[in-house]
mmCIF file of C-alpha atoms in Angstrom:
data_model
loop_
_atom_site.group_PDB
_atom_site.id
_atom_site.type_symbol
_atom_site.label_atom_id
_atom_site.label_comp_id
_atom_site.label_asym_id
_atom_site.label_seq_id
_atom_site.Cartn_x
_atom_site.Cartn_y
_atom_site.Cartn_z
ATOM 1 C CA MET M 350 91.913 154.117 73.634
ATOM 2 C CA LYS M 351 94.768 155.749 75.799
ATOM 3 C CA GLU M 352 97.248 153.334 77.129
ATOM 4 C CA ASP M 353 97.016 152.867 81.042
ATOM 5 C CA ARG M 354 100.415 153.124 82.200
ATOM 6 C CA GLY M 355 99.707 153.048 85.766
ATOM 7 C CA TRP M 356 102.561 153.649 88.485
ATOM 8 C CA SER M 357 105.718 151.783 88.605
ATOM 9 C CA PRO M 358 104.995 148.686 90.870
ATOM 10 C CA TYR M 359 108.563 149.533 92.430
ATOM 11 C CA LEU M 360 107.704 153.265 93.273
ATOM 12 C CA ALA M 361 104.239 152.080 94.633
ATOM 13 C CA GLY M 362 105.924 149.368 96.819
ATOM 14 C CA ALA M 363 108.837 151.657 98.151
ATOM 15 C CA LEU M 364 105.917 154.389 99.036
ATOM 16 C CA SER M 365 104.078 151.436 100.820
ATOM 17 C CA GLY M 366 107.015 150.634 102.759
ATOM 18 C CA LEU M 367 107.781 154.168 103.590
ATOM 19 C CA VAL M 368 104.137 154.552 104.797
ATOM 20 C CA SER M 369 104.517 151.281 106.903
ATOM 21 C CA ILE M 370 107.771 152.834 108.522
ATOM 22 C CA GLY M 371 105.894 155.899 109.069
ATOM 23 C CA SER M 372 102.972 154.143 110.793
ATOM 24 C CA ILE M 373 105.446 152.211 113.088
ATOM 25 C CA TRP M 374 107.564 155.306 113.788
ATOM 26 C CA PHE M 375 104.812 157.980 114.453
ATOM 27 C CA VAL M 376 102.095 155.852 115.842
ATOM 28 C CA GLY M 377 103.633 152.667 117.189
ATOM 29 C CA LYS M 378 101.321 150.620 115.270
ATOM 30 C CA TYR M 379 101.463 148.162 112.192
ATOM 31 C CA LEU M 380 99.188 148.902 109.003
ATOM 32 C CA GLY M 381 95.853 147.449 109.115
ATOM 33 C CA ALA M 382 92.470 148.793 108.066
ATOM 34 C CA SER M 383 89.490 146.244 108.783
ATOM 35 C CA THR M 384 88.744 147.517 112.411
ATOM 36 C CA THR M 385 88.097 150.851 111.044
ATOM 37 C CA PHE M 386 85.122 149.626 109.241
ATOM 38 C CA VAL M 387 83.863 147.878 112.470
ATOM 39 C CA ARG M 388 84.493 151.026 114.356
ATOM 40 C CA THR M 389 82.556 153.249 112.051
ATOM 41 C CA THR M 390 79.681 150.840 112.418
ATOM 42 C CA GLY M 391 79.970 151.476 116.288
ATOM 43 C CA ILE M 392 79.878 155.104 115.686
ATOM 44 C CA LEU M 393 76.906 155.047 113.265
ATOM 45 C CA GLU M 394 75.207 152.599 115.811
ATOM 46 C CA LYS M 395 75.991 154.829 118.860
ATOM 47 C CA LEU M 396 73.749 157.615 117.150
ATOM 48 C CA VAL M 397 70.859 155.206 117.531
ATOM 49 C CA SER M 398 71.427 153.232 120.504
ATOM 50 C CA PRO M 399 74.369 154.355 122.477
ATOM 51 C CA GLU M 400 73.561 151.996 125.580
ATOM 52 C CA ARG M 401 73.487 149.052 123.232
ATOM 53 C CA VAL M 402 77.349 149.904 121.875
ATOM 54 C CA ALA M 403 78.332 150.862 125.246
ATOM 55 C CA SER M 404 77.475 147.221 126.541
ATOM 56 C CA MET M 405 78.771 145.364 123.828
ATOM 57 C CA PRO M 406 82.106 143.293 124.707
ATOM 58 C CA TYR M 407 83.663 143.950 121.188
ATOM 59 C CA PHE M 408 83.242 147.771 121.352
ATOM 60 C CA LEU M 409 84.531 147.619 125.050
ATOM 61 C CA LYS M 410 87.810 146.292 123.410
ATOM 62 C CA GLU M 411 87.735 148.293 120.186
ATOM 63 C CA VAL M 412 86.305 151.686 121.278
ATOM 64 C CA PRO M 413 84.303 153.014 118.125
ATOM 65 C CA LEU M 414 86.265 156.364 117.507
ATOM 66 C CA ILE M 415 87.973 158.172 114.637
ATOM 67 C CA ASP M 416 91.687 157.570 114.927
ATOM 68 C CA TRP M 417 94.750 157.202 112.889
ATOM 69 C CA GLN M 418 93.435 153.928 111.337
ATOM 70 C CA TRP M 419 90.458 155.843 110.306
ATOM 71 C CA MET M 420 92.220 158.462 108.722
ATOM 72 C CA PHE M 421 94.729 155.863 107.005
ATOM 73 C CA VAL M 422 91.645 154.247 105.483
ATOM 74 C CA ILE M 423 90.466 157.965 104.223
ATOM 75 C CA GLY M 424 94.316 158.408 103.133
ATOM 76 C CA ILE M 425 93.873 155.201 100.857
ATOM 77 C CA ALA M 426 90.950 156.421 99.106
ATOM 78 C CA ILE M 427 92.588 159.921 98.475
ATOM 79 C CA GLY M 428 96.067 158.279 97.538
ATOM 80 C CA ALA M 429 94.112 155.944 95.115
ATOM 81 C CA PHE M 430 92.328 158.856 93.245
ATOM 82 C CA PHE M 431 95.710 160.909 93.055
ATOM 83 C CA ALA M 432 97.494 157.831 91.770
ATOM 84 C CA ALA M 433 94.933 157.306 89.134
ATOM 85 C CA VAL M 434 94.769 160.849 87.795
ATOM 86 C CA SER M 435 98.460 161.312 88.074
ATOM 87 C CA SER M 436 99.098 158.188 86.111
ATOM 88 C CA GLY M 437 96.313 159.236 83.447
ATOM 89 C CA SER M 438 94.395 156.007 84.236
ATOM 90 C CA PHE M 439 91.413 157.487 86.228
ATOM 91 C CA ARG M 440 87.893 156.844 84.561
ATOM 92 C CA LEU M 441 84.233 156.353 85.946
ATOM 93 C CA GLN M 442 82.984 153.105 85.307
ATOM 94 C CA ALA M 443 80.246 151.243 86.819
ATOM 95 C CA VAL M 444 81.316 147.832 85.483
ATOM 96 C CA PRO M 445 85.127 146.835 84.937
ATOM 97 C CA ALA M 446 86.009 145.842 81.395
ATOM 98 C CA MET M 447 87.170 142.552 82.356
ATOM 99 C CA TRP M 448 83.866 141.713 84.241
ATOM 100 C CA GLN M 449 81.799 143.194 81.134
ATOM 101 C CA ALA M 450 83.803 140.854 79.009
ATOM 102 C CA ARG M 451 82.960 137.840 80.979
ATOM 103 C CA PHE M 452 79.555 138.405 82.299
ATOM 104 C CA GLY M 453 78.075 141.505 80.409
ATOM 105 C CA PRO M 454 77.270 145.075 81.328
ATOM 106 C CA ALA M 455 74.694 144.614 83.752
ATOM 107 C CA ILE M 456 75.253 146.742 86.788
ATOM 108 C CA LYS M 457 73.134 144.869 89.479
ATOM 109 C CA PRO M 458 74.936 141.447 89.128
ATOM 110 C CA ARG M 459 78.424 143.052 89.376
ATOM 111 C CA ALA M 460 77.193 145.135 92.430
ATOM 112 C CA LEU M 461 75.719 141.991 94.111
ATOM 113 C CA VAL M 462 78.901 139.929 93.565
ATOM 114 C CA ALA M 463 80.975 142.941 94.899
ATOM 115 C CA PHE M 464 78.700 143.339 97.815
ATOM 116 C CA ILE M 465 78.777 139.661 98.862
ATOM 117 C CA GLY M 466 82.501 139.627 98.343
ATOM 118 C CA GLY M 467 82.788 142.660 100.780
ATOM 119 C CA ILE M 468 80.836 140.608 103.313
ATOM 120 C CA ILE M 469 82.873 137.613 103.037
ATOM 121 C CA ALA M 470 86.075 139.573 103.141
ATOM 122 C CA MET M 471 84.901 141.433 106.265
ATOM 123 C CA PHE M 472 83.728 138.228 108.149
ATOM 124 C CA GLY M 473 87.160 136.716 107.353
ATOM 125 C CA ALA M 474 88.898 139.724 108.520
ATOM 126 C CA ARG M 475 87.040 139.769 111.951
ATOM 127 C CA LEU M 476 87.393 135.894 112.306
ATOM 128 C CA ALA M 477 91.412 136.341 111.686
ATOM 129 C CA ASP M 478 90.992 139.288 113.993
ATOM 130 C CA GLY M 479 92.726 141.398 111.444
ATOM 131 C CA CYS M 480 92.789 142.276 107.491
ATOM 132 C CA PRO M 481 95.182 141.138 104.805
ATOM 133 C CA SER M 482 97.332 144.111 105.355
ATOM 134 C CA GLY M 483 97.528 143.362 109.006
ATOM 135 C CA HIS M 484 98.549 139.964 108.715
ATOM 136 C CA GLY M 485 100.476 139.748 105.238
ATOM 137 C CA LEU M 486 102.076 143.163 104.834
ATOM 138 C CA SER M 487 103.042 144.001 108.501
ATOM 139 C CA GLY M 488 103.478 140.324 109.420
ATOM 140 C CA SER M 489 106.029 140.179 106.823
ATOM 141 C CA LEU M 490 107.690 143.329 107.762
ATOM 142 C CA GLN M 491 108.346 141.753 111.176
ATOM 143 C CA LEU M 492 109.742 138.503 109.299
ATOM 144 C CA ALA M 493 107.034 136.511 111.049
ATOM 145 C CA VAL M 494 106.522 133.214 109.379
ATOM 146 C CA SER M 495 102.735 133.532 109.787
ATOM 147 C CA GLY M 496 102.845 136.826 107.840
ATOM 148 C CA PHE M 497 104.454 134.867 104.956
ATOM 149 C CA ILE M 498 102.146 132.164 105.160
ATOM 150 C CA ALA M 499 99.260 134.535 105.088
ATOM 151 C CA LEU M 500 100.745 136.603 102.020
ATOM 152 C CA ALA M 501 100.834 132.979 100.160
ATOM 153 C CA CYS M 502 97.434 132.199 100.878
ATOM 154 C CA PHE M 503 96.173 135.530 99.953
ATOM 155 C CA PHE M 504 97.785 135.191 96.447
ATOM 156 C CA ILE M 505 96.879 131.484 95.947
ATOM 157 C CA GLY M 506 93.195 132.627 97.013
ATOM 158 C CA GLY M 507 93.182 135.283 94.566
ATOM 159 C CA LEU M 508 94.744 133.380 91.849
ATOM 160 C CA ILE M 509 91.866 130.623 92.309
ATOM 161 C CA THR M 510 89.244 133.134 92.589
ATOM 162 C CA ALA M 511 90.207 134.970 89.421
ATOM 163 C CA ASN M 512 90.706 131.712 87.433
ATOM 164 C CA LEU M 513 87.235 130.534 88.459
ATOM 165 C CA LEU M 514 85.590 133.920 87.578
ATOM 166 C CA TYR M 515 87.590 134.976 84.363
ATOM 167 C CA LYS M 516 88.830 131.610 82.843
ATOM 168 C CA GLY M 517 87.617 131.418 79.281
ATOM 169 C CA GLY M 518 87.614 134.998 78.238
ATOM 170 C CA GLY M 519 84.500 136.658 76.921
ATOM 171 C CA LYS M 520 81.245 135.546 76.322
ATOM 172 C CA GLN M 521 80.702 132.890 73.521
#
């Protein structure tokens, strides 16, 4: 098996910082992505029931449209693909190796857990009125105490979740 070298985390971090600075410089807004998914839902719902979307208080505040943030999310997908291909780590796999070692190769349970995790993450992002990149990365760039607290909580939550899911290695 070929060694997965990936990108240098220092280079990736520096490039992320440049993207953040560019976002502020050119658009006047800090990084964030969760609103894009809700706006996309509004765009799709407008196809079926434009009157309903036009009367929803949330969509009066966050107009469903394709904007810089929407393009940012597309750029994340394209950039991730480019990074994986250029580092030689790109591969198609339905079930990640770590999941497979712990829970087996079945695709449906993995898809279900990923879907439920996505729902929980999006609910939390909407409840907090922003996503982790908005609160943690952009908040800490502004030297906001709440940004650093958010980052600490994200890392602690991730460590606890990973420990609960993967502690003990493979199937016995």
